[in-house]
PDB file of C-alpha atoms in Angstrom:
ATOM      1  CA  GLN A   9       0.105   0.094   0.328  1.00 62.00           C
ATOM      2  CA  SER A  10       1.692   3.317  -1.105  1.00 74.00           C
ATOM      3  CA  VAL A  11       2.403   5.800   1.265  1.00 87.00           C
ATOM      4  CA  LEU A  12       0.593   8.357  -1.396  1.00 96.00           C
ATOM      5  CA  THR A  13      -3.004   7.819  -1.827  1.00 97.00           C
ATOM      6  CA  GLN A  14      -5.027   8.278  -5.062  1.00 97.00           C
ATOM      7  CA  PRO A  15      -8.600   6.962  -6.336  1.00 97.00           C
ATOM      8  CA  PRO A  16      -8.656   4.133  -8.184  1.00 97.00           C
ATOM      9  CA  SER A  17     -10.373   5.686 -11.198  1.00 97.00           C
ATOM     10  CA  VAL A  18     -12.026   8.290 -12.113  1.00 98.00           C
ATOM     11  CA  SER A  19     -14.210   9.393 -15.157  1.00 97.00           C
ATOM     12  CA  GLY A  20     -15.563  12.232 -17.376  1.00 97.00           C
ATOM     13  CA  ALA A  21     -17.186  13.073 -20.782  1.00 97.00           C
ATOM     14  CA  PRO A  22     -15.461  14.677 -23.332  1.00 97.00           C
ATOM     15  CA  GLY A  23     -14.912  18.748 -22.635  1.00 97.00           C
ATOM     16  CA  GLN A  24     -15.831  17.897 -19.037  1.00 97.00           C
ATOM     17  CA  ARG A  25     -13.284  19.027 -16.340  1.00 97.00           C
ATOM     18  CA  VAL A  26     -11.769  16.141 -13.703  1.00 98.00           C
ATOM     19  CA  THR A  27      -9.304  16.225 -10.795  1.00 98.00           C
ATOM     20  CA  ILE A  28      -7.302  13.597  -9.418  1.00 98.00           C
ATOM     21  CA  SER A  29      -6.349  13.677  -5.814  1.00 98.00           C
ATOM     22  CA  CYS A  30      -2.931  12.580  -3.972  1.00 98.00           C
ATOM     23  CA  SER A  31      -3.455  12.195  -0.480  1.00 98.00           C
ATOM     24  CA  GLY A  32      -0.067  12.236   1.845  1.00 97.00           C
ATOM     25  CA  SER A  33       1.180  12.992   4.979  1.00 95.00           C
ATOM     26  CA  SER A  34       3.401  15.187   7.394  1.00 95.00           C
ATOM     27  CA  SER A  35       6.387  12.730   6.157  1.00 95.00           C
ATOM     28  CA  ASN A  36       5.848  13.696   2.600  1.00 96.00           C
ATOM     29  CA  ILE A  37       3.690  16.458   0.744  1.00 97.00           C
ATOM     30  CA  GLY A  38       2.837  17.879   4.510  1.00 96.00           C
ATOM     31  CA  ALA A  39       6.729  18.262   5.338  1.00 96.00           C
ATOM     32  CA  GLY A  40       6.980  20.372   2.249  1.00 95.00           C
ATOM     33  CA  TYR A  41       8.034  18.069  -0.715  1.00 96.00           C
ATOM     34  CA  ASP A  42       7.032  18.991  -4.381  1.00 96.00           C
ATOM     35  CA  VAL A  43       4.351  16.611  -6.033  1.00 97.00           C
ATOM     36  CA  HIS A  44       5.229  15.407  -9.593  1.00 98.00           C
ATOM     37  CA  TRP A  45       2.455  13.826 -11.697  1.00 98.00           C
ATOM     38  CA  TYR A  46       3.066  11.215 -14.640  1.00 98.00           C
ATOM     39  CA  GLN A  47       0.487  10.026 -17.293  1.00 98.00           C
ATOM     40  CA  GLN A  48       0.659   6.328 -18.348  1.00 98.00           C
ATOM     41  CA  LEU A  49      -0.834   5.686 -22.012  1.00 97.00           C
ATOM     42  CA  PRO A  50      -1.762   2.345 -22.440  1.00 94.00           C
ATOM     43  CA  GLY A  51       1.262  -0.197 -23.162  1.00 93.00           C
ATOM     44  CA  THR A  52       3.775   2.890 -22.728  1.00 96.00           C
ATOM     45  CA  ALA A  53       6.299   4.350 -20.242  1.00 97.00           C
ATOM     46  CA  PRO A  54       5.178   6.992 -18.348  1.00 97.00           C
ATOM     47  CA  LYS A  55       5.671  10.463 -19.161  1.00 97.00           C
ATOM     48  CA  LEU A  56       6.234  13.522 -17.219  1.00 97.00           C
ATOM     49  CA  LEU A  57       3.162  15.745 -16.846  1.00 98.00           C
ATOM     50  CA  ILE A  58       3.516  18.058 -13.950  1.00 98.00           C
ATOM     51  CA  TYR A  59       6.273  19.027 -12.164  1.00 97.00           C
ATOM     52  CA  GLY A  60       7.433  21.101  -8.778  1.00 96.00           C
ATOM     53  CA  ASN A  61       3.296  20.865  -7.789  1.00 97.00           C
ATOM     54  CA  SER A  62       2.472  23.134 -10.867  1.00 98.00           C
ATOM     55  CA  ASN A  63       5.018  23.317 -13.445  1.00 97.00           C
ATOM     56  CA  ARG A  64       4.275  22.224 -16.910  1.00 98.00           C
ATOM     57  CA  PRO A  65       7.320  20.512 -19.275  1.00 96.00           C
ATOM     58  CA  SER A  66       7.315  21.768 -22.543  1.00 95.00           C
ATOM     59  CA  GLY A  67       5.035  20.290 -24.590  1.00 95.00           C
ATOM     60  CA  VAL A  68       2.079  19.202 -21.856  1.00 97.00           C
ATOM     61  CA  PRO A  69      -1.252  21.650 -23.116  1.00 97.00           C
ATOM     62  CA  ASP A  70      -2.661  23.990 -20.279  1.00 96.00           C
ATOM     63  CA  ARG A  71      -5.158  21.605 -19.958  1.00 97.00           C
ATOM     64  CA  PHE A  72      -3.062  20.290 -17.552  1.00 98.00           C
ATOM     65  CA  SER A  73      -2.760  21.562 -14.310  1.00 98.00           C
ATOM     66  CA  GLY A  74      -1.253  21.036 -10.862  1.00 98.00           C
ATOM     67  CA  SER A  75      -2.049  22.403  -7.183  1.00 97.00           C
ATOM     68  CA  LYS A  76      -0.729  21.270  -3.253  1.00 97.00           C
ATOM     69  CA  THR A  77      -1.908  22.570  -0.340  1.00 96.00           C
ATOM     70  CA  GLY A  78      -1.429  21.301   2.956  1.00 96.00           C
ATOM     71  CA  THR A  79      -0.805  17.138   2.905  1.00 97.00           C
ATOM     72  CA  SER A  80      -2.430  16.720  -0.380  1.00 97.00           C
ATOM     73  CA  ALA A  81      -2.181  17.564  -4.322  1.00 98.00           C
ATOM     74  CA  SER A  82      -4.392  17.286  -7.280  1.00 98.00           C
ATOM     75  CA  LEU A  83      -4.334  17.086 -11.025  1.00 98.00           C
ATOM     76  CA  ALA A  84      -6.682  19.049 -13.310  1.00 98.00           C
ATOM     77  CA  ILE A  85      -7.632  18.042 -16.485  1.00 98.00           C
ATOM     78  CA  THR A  86      -9.932  20.427 -18.174  1.00 97.00           C
ATOM     79  CA  GLY A  87     -11.400  20.126 -21.753  1.00 97.00           C
ATOM     80  CA  LEU A  88     -11.442  15.975 -21.525  1.00 97.00           C
ATOM     81  CA  GLN A  89     -10.071  14.267 -24.691  1.00 97.00           C
ATOM     82  CA  ALA A  90     -10.428  10.514 -25.870  1.00 96.00           C
ATOM     83  CA  GLY A  91      -6.652  10.542 -25.697  1.00 96.00           C
ATOM     84  CA  ASP A  92      -6.654  11.370 -22.290  1.00 97.00           C
ATOM     85  CA  GLU A  93      -7.633   8.033 -21.104  1.00 97.00           C
ATOM     86  CA  ALA A  94      -4.565   6.790 -19.135  1.00 97.00           C
ATOM     87  CA  ASP A  95      -3.586   6.103 -16.078  1.00 98.00           C
ATOM     88  CA  TYR A  96      -1.980   8.998 -13.664  1.00 98.00           C
ATOM     89  CA  TYR A  97       0.688   8.699 -11.085  1.00 98.00           C
ATOM     90  CA  CYS A  98       1.515  11.170  -8.414  1.00 98.00           C
ATOM     91  CA  GLN A  99       5.614  11.308  -6.965  1.00 97.00           C
ATOM     92  CA  SER A 100       6.659  13.068  -3.871  1.00 97.00           C
ATOM     93  CA  TYR A 101       9.333  12.429  -1.738  1.00 95.00           C
ATOM     94  CA  ASP A 102       8.973  10.988   1.860  1.00 93.00           C
ATOM     95  CA  ILE A 103      11.675  11.593   4.636  1.00 93.00           C
ATOM     96  CA  SER A 104      10.556   8.441   6.873  1.00 90.00           C
ATOM     97  CA  LEU A 105      11.435   6.023   4.061  1.00 87.00           C
ATOM     98  CA  SER A 106      14.393   8.154   2.908  1.00 87.00           C
ATOM     99  CA  GLY A 107      13.367   7.878  -0.778  1.00 90.00           C
ATOM    100  CA  SER A 108      10.967   9.161  -3.469  1.00 92.00           C
ATOM    101  CA  MET A 109       7.622   7.186  -3.707  1.00 94.00           C
ATOM    102  CA  PHE A 110       4.427   6.997  -6.263  1.00 96.00           C
ATOM    103  CA  GLY A 111       0.904   7.249  -5.478  1.00 97.00           C
ATOM    104  CA  GLY A 112      -0.794   3.761  -6.682  1.00 96.00           C
ATOM    105  CA  GLY A 113      -2.264   5.381  -9.783  1.00 97.00           C
ATOM    106  CA  THR A 114      -5.699   6.752 -11.133  1.00 98.00           C
ATOM    107  CA  LYS A 115      -7.049   5.332 -14.224  1.00 98.00           C
ATOM    108  CA  LEU A 116      -9.068   7.754 -16.121  1.00 98.00           C
ATOM    109  CA  THR A 117     -11.974   6.942 -18.104  1.00 97.00           C
ATOM    110  CA  VAL A 118     -13.525   9.561 -20.877  1.00 96.00           C
ATOM    111  CA  LEU A 119     -16.810   8.373 -21.083  1.00 93.00           C
TER     112      LEU A 119
ATOM    113  CA  GLN B  19      16.685  14.404 -28.408  1.00 92.00           C
ATOM    114  CA  LEU B  20      17.910  11.995 -25.547  1.00 95.00           C
ATOM    115  CA  GLN B  21      17.144   8.362 -25.452  1.00 97.00           C
ATOM    116  CA  LEU B  22      17.330   5.473 -23.052  1.00 98.00           C
ATOM    117  CA  GLN B  23      17.205   1.682 -23.749  1.00 98.00           C
ATOM    118  CA  GLU B  24      17.319  -0.961 -21.587  1.00 98.00           C
ATOM    119  CA  SER B  25      18.395  -4.329 -22.658  1.00 98.00           C
ATOM    120  CA  GLY B  26      19.510  -7.577 -20.895  1.00 97.00           C
ATOM    121  CA  PRO B  27      17.466 -11.037 -20.253  1.00 97.00           C
ATOM    122  CA  GLY B  28      13.681 -11.083 -20.078  1.00 96.00           C
ATOM    123  CA  LEU B  29      13.586 -14.472 -17.932  1.00 97.00           C
ATOM    124  CA  VAL B  30      15.452 -14.870 -14.738  1.00 98.00           C
ATOM    125  CA  LYS B  31      15.575 -18.064 -12.366  1.00 97.00           C
ATOM    126  CA  SER B  32      14.739 -17.206  -8.835  1.00 97.00           C
ATOM    127  CA  SER B  33      17.417 -17.057  -6.610  1.00 97.00           C
ATOM    128  CA  GLU B  34      19.614 -15.699  -9.160  1.00 97.00           C
ATOM    129  CA  THR B  35      20.627 -12.087 -10.116  1.00 98.00           C
ATOM    130  CA  LEU B  36      18.629  -9.956 -12.484  1.00 98.00           C
ATOM    131  CA  SER B  37      20.876  -7.801 -14.554  1.00 98.00           C
ATOM    132  CA  LEU B  38      19.935  -4.872 -16.657  1.00 98.00           C
ATOM    133  CA  THR B  39      21.772  -2.098 -18.802  1.00 98.00           C
ATOM    134  CA  CYS B  40      20.620   1.333 -19.824  1.00 98.00           C
ATOM    135  CA  THR B  41      22.627   2.758 -22.784  1.00 98.00           C
ATOM    136  CA  VAL B  42      22.062   6.586 -23.630  1.00 97.00           C
ATOM    137  CA  SER B  43      22.005   8.473 -26.655  1.00 97.00           C
ATOM    138  CA  GLY B  44      21.904  11.712 -27.564  1.00 95.00           C
ATOM    139  CA  GLY B  45      23.359  12.955 -24.453  1.00 93.00           C
ATOM    140  CA  SER B  46      26.352  12.165 -22.358  1.00 93.00           C
ATOM    141  CA  ILE B  47      25.994  10.842 -18.912  1.00 94.00           C
ATOM    142  CA  SER B  48      29.496  12.327 -18.018  1.00 91.00           C
ATOM    143  CA  GLY B  49      29.180  15.766 -16.291  1.00 82.00           C
ATOM    144  CA  SER B  50      25.742  15.553 -16.174  1.00 85.00           C
ATOM    145  CA  THR B  51      24.153  17.421 -13.340  1.00 88.00           C
ATOM    146  CA  HIS B  52      20.834  14.442 -13.752  1.00 93.00           C
ATOM    147  CA  TYR B  53      20.868  11.501 -12.346  1.00 95.00           C
ATOM    148  CA  TRP B  54      19.977   7.732 -13.741  1.00 96.00           C
ATOM    149  CA  GLY B  55      17.872   5.048 -12.379  1.00 96.00           C
ATOM    150  CA  TRP B  56      15.910   2.454 -12.195  1.00 97.00           C
ATOM    151  CA  ILE B  57      12.078   1.903 -12.052  1.00 97.00           C
ATOM    152  CA  ARG B  58      10.143  -0.822 -12.141  1.00 98.00           C
ATOM    153  CA  GLN B  59       6.201  -1.719 -12.344  1.00 98.00           C
ATOM    154  CA  PRO B  60       4.760  -5.199 -11.640  1.00 97.00           C
ATOM    155  CA  PRO B  61       2.294  -5.781 -14.198  1.00 96.00           C
ATOM    156  CA  GLY B  62      -0.898  -4.518 -13.601  1.00 94.00           C
ATOM    157  CA  LYS B  63       0.352  -2.379 -10.636  1.00 94.00           C
ATOM    158  CA  GLY B  64       1.790   0.682  -9.897  1.00 95.00           C
ATOM    159  CA  LEU B  65       5.279   2.192  -9.885  1.00 96.00           C
ATOM    160  CA  GLU B  66       8.427   1.733  -7.244  1.00 95.00           C
ATOM    161  CA  TRP B  67      11.923   3.402  -7.485  1.00 95.00           C
ATOM    162  CA  ILE B  68      14.960   1.365  -7.275  1.00 96.00           C
ATOM    163  CA  GLY B  69      17.563   3.419  -7.315  1.00 95.00           C
ATOM    164  CA  SER B  70      19.618   6.260  -8.733  1.00 95.00           C
ATOM    165  CA  ILE B  71      23.494   7.151  -9.721  1.00 95.00           C
ATOM    166  CA  ARG B  72      25.070  10.166 -10.663  1.00 95.00           C
ATOM    167  CA  TYR B  73      28.341  10.058 -13.107  1.00 94.00           C
ATOM    168  CA  THR B  74      30.246  10.165 -10.357  1.00 93.00           C
ATOM    169  CA  GLY B  75      29.110   6.764  -8.718  1.00 93.00           C
ATOM    170  CA  SER B  76      27.428   8.054  -6.177  1.00 93.00           C
ATOM    171  CA  THR B  77      24.275   6.277  -5.394  1.00 94.00           C
ATOM    172  CA  PHE B  78      20.871   6.287  -3.717  1.00 94.00           C
ATOM    173  CA  TYR B  79      18.603   3.470  -3.237  1.00 94.00           C
ATOM    174  CA  ASN B  80      15.374   2.720  -1.834  1.00 93.00           C
ATOM    175  CA  PRO B  81      15.645   1.219   1.423  1.00 91.00           C
ATOM    176  CA  SER B  82      13.427  -1.419   1.117  1.00 92.00           C
ATOM    177  CA  LEU B  83      15.393  -2.745  -2.136  1.00 95.00           C
ATOM    178  CA  LYS B  84      18.599  -1.593  -0.852  1.00 95.00           C
ATOM    179  CA  SER B  85      20.403  -4.973   0.366  1.00 96.00           C
ATOM    180  CA  ARG B  86      19.943  -6.438  -3.004  1.00 98.00           C
ATOM    181  CA  VAL B  87      20.400  -3.857  -5.780  1.00 98.00           C
ATOM    182  CA  THR B  88      23.499  -2.540  -7.187  1.00 98.00           C
ATOM    183  CA  ILE B  89      23.613   0.525  -9.561  1.00 97.00           C
ATOM    184  CA  SER B  90      27.014   1.237 -11.717  1.00 97.00           C
ATOM    185  CA  VAL B  91      27.802   3.917 -14.336  1.00 96.00           C
ATOM    186  CA  ASP B  92      30.348   3.251 -17.372  1.00 96.00           C
ATOM    187  CA  THR B  93      30.875   6.612 -18.444  1.00 95.00           C
ATOM    188  CA  SER B  94      33.182   5.399 -21.317  1.00 95.00           C
ATOM    189  CA  ARG B  95      30.039   3.811 -22.841  1.00 96.00           C
ATOM    190  CA  ASN B  96      27.488   6.234 -21.949  1.00 96.00           C
ATOM    191  CA  GLN B  97      25.564   3.299 -19.801  1.00 97.00           C
ATOM    192  CA  PHE B  98      24.436   2.248 -16.346  1.00 97.00           C
ATOM    193  CA  SER B  99      23.331  -0.687 -15.151  1.00 98.00           C
ATOM    194  CA  LEU B 100      21.237  -2.620 -12.715  1.00 98.00           C
ATOM    195  CA  LYS B 101      22.185  -5.710 -10.654  1.00 98.00           C
ATOM    196  CA  LEU B 102      19.121  -7.289  -8.321  1.00 98.00           C
ATOM    197  CA  ASN B 103      20.342 -10.483  -6.316  1.00 97.00           C
ATOM    198  CA  SER B 104      18.432 -13.128  -5.041  1.00 97.00           C
ATOM    199  CA  VAL B 105      14.871 -12.641  -7.002  1.00 98.00           C
ATOM    200  CA  THR B 106      11.523 -13.661  -6.555  1.00 97.00           C
ATOM    201  CA  ALA B 107       8.425 -13.909  -8.167  1.00 97.00           C
ATOM    202  CA  ALA B 108       7.972 -10.708  -6.733  1.00 97.00           C
ATOM    203  CA  ASP B 109      10.465  -8.897  -8.889  1.00 98.00           C
ATOM    204  CA  THR B 110       8.749 -10.018 -11.793  1.00 98.00           C
ATOM    205  CA  ALA B 111       8.180  -6.467 -13.562  1.00 98.00           C
ATOM    206  CA  VAL B 112       8.759  -3.874 -16.377  1.00 98.00           C
ATOM    207  CA  TYR B 113      11.982  -2.536 -15.346  1.00 98.00           C
ATOM    208  CA  TYR B 114      12.132   1.281 -16.779  1.00 98.00           C
ATOM    209  CA  CYS B 115      15.479   2.890 -17.044  1.00 98.00           C
ATOM    210  CA  ALA B 116      15.396   6.924 -16.978  1.00 97.00           C
ATOM    211  CA  ARG B 117      16.866  10.393 -16.283  1.00 96.00           C
ATOM    212  CA  THR B 118      15.626  12.244 -12.723  1.00 95.00           C
ATOM    213  CA  LYS B 119      16.511  15.379 -11.690  1.00 92.00           C
ATOM    214  CA  ALA B 120      17.085  14.438  -8.140  1.00 88.00           C
ATOM    215  CA  ALA B 121      19.005  11.710  -5.839  1.00 84.00           C
ATOM    216  CA  ALA B 122      15.790   9.982  -4.884  1.00 86.00           C
ATOM    217  CA  GLY B 123      14.521   9.873  -8.272  1.00 85.00           C
ATOM    218  CA  THR B 124      11.735  12.583  -8.142  1.00 89.00           C
ATOM    219  CA  ILE B 125      11.105  14.192 -11.569  1.00 93.00           C
ATOM    220  CA  VAL B 126      11.679  11.471 -14.053  1.00 96.00           C
ATOM    221  CA  ASP B 127      12.043  13.254 -17.388  1.00 95.00           C
ATOM    222  CA  TYR B 128      13.144  10.809 -19.614  1.00 96.00           C
ATOM    223  CA  TRP B 129      12.116   7.524 -19.790  1.00 97.00           C
ATOM    224  CA  GLY B 130      13.195   4.067 -21.636  1.00 98.00           C
ATOM    225  CA  GLN B 131      10.380   2.075 -23.301  1.00 97.00           C
ATOM    226  CA  GLY B 132      10.669  -0.541 -20.594  1.00 98.00           C
ATOM    227  CA  THR B 133      11.910  -4.261 -20.687  1.00 98.00           C
ATOM    228  CA  LEU B 134       9.926  -7.122 -18.673  1.00 98.00           C
ATOM    229  CA  VAL B 135      11.720  -9.293 -16.876  1.00 98.00           C
ATOM    230  CA  THR B 136      10.195 -12.550 -15.362  1.00 98.00           C
ATOM    231  CA  VAL B 137      11.320 -14.387 -12.509  1.00 98.00           C
ATOM    232  CA  SER B 138      10.552 -18.171 -13.116  1.00 96.00           C
ATOM    233  CA  SER B 139      10.750 -20.914 -10.279  1.00 87.00           C
TER     234      SER B 139
END
């Protein structure tokens, strides 16, 4: 069981907005460590989507945004598209584990 | 464009050592401010950071795997390698090599395509 908790699945219709949460604790997100997000399309390697809580790498559409508050973080996707169907993972550093950890992943289904 | 490619056996016997190599092209490991690491994903499951290395040879391992893992770097070949000993079925996974911005494996900005390693009994 991951120390970063994500909902197993979320869904939304094309054009809608969805959010994916990542709940941590005082030893990771709450300790001030940044949260990063990855998108894994079926059968492919993950791709960096958001780094440093809210920064987008070059080439990532501004439909994707990240935020962090207290011991949690969120990924928001607006204007949902069929191509957004994927697994999404959050990642942060955990001081008690002395290493980086990934959330369990959230499967996004576009209805 | 930076590219990473894993290579190594796809089948390893239980209790033996898993060995993989990552070849980096389109950029140099030497002198890089980044770290080079390994991340794995059991079939149908989530991601797990295994460890990272810098071109200097400094290594950082996931504490849960540290006793079984060795990561090394060969700057002359622009490669880094993973050895995981005493493997069991629980080590069956897709293994990704990757470039990270931090020693502990955060901010993975380049990934290899991944290679499936199956541990057989």
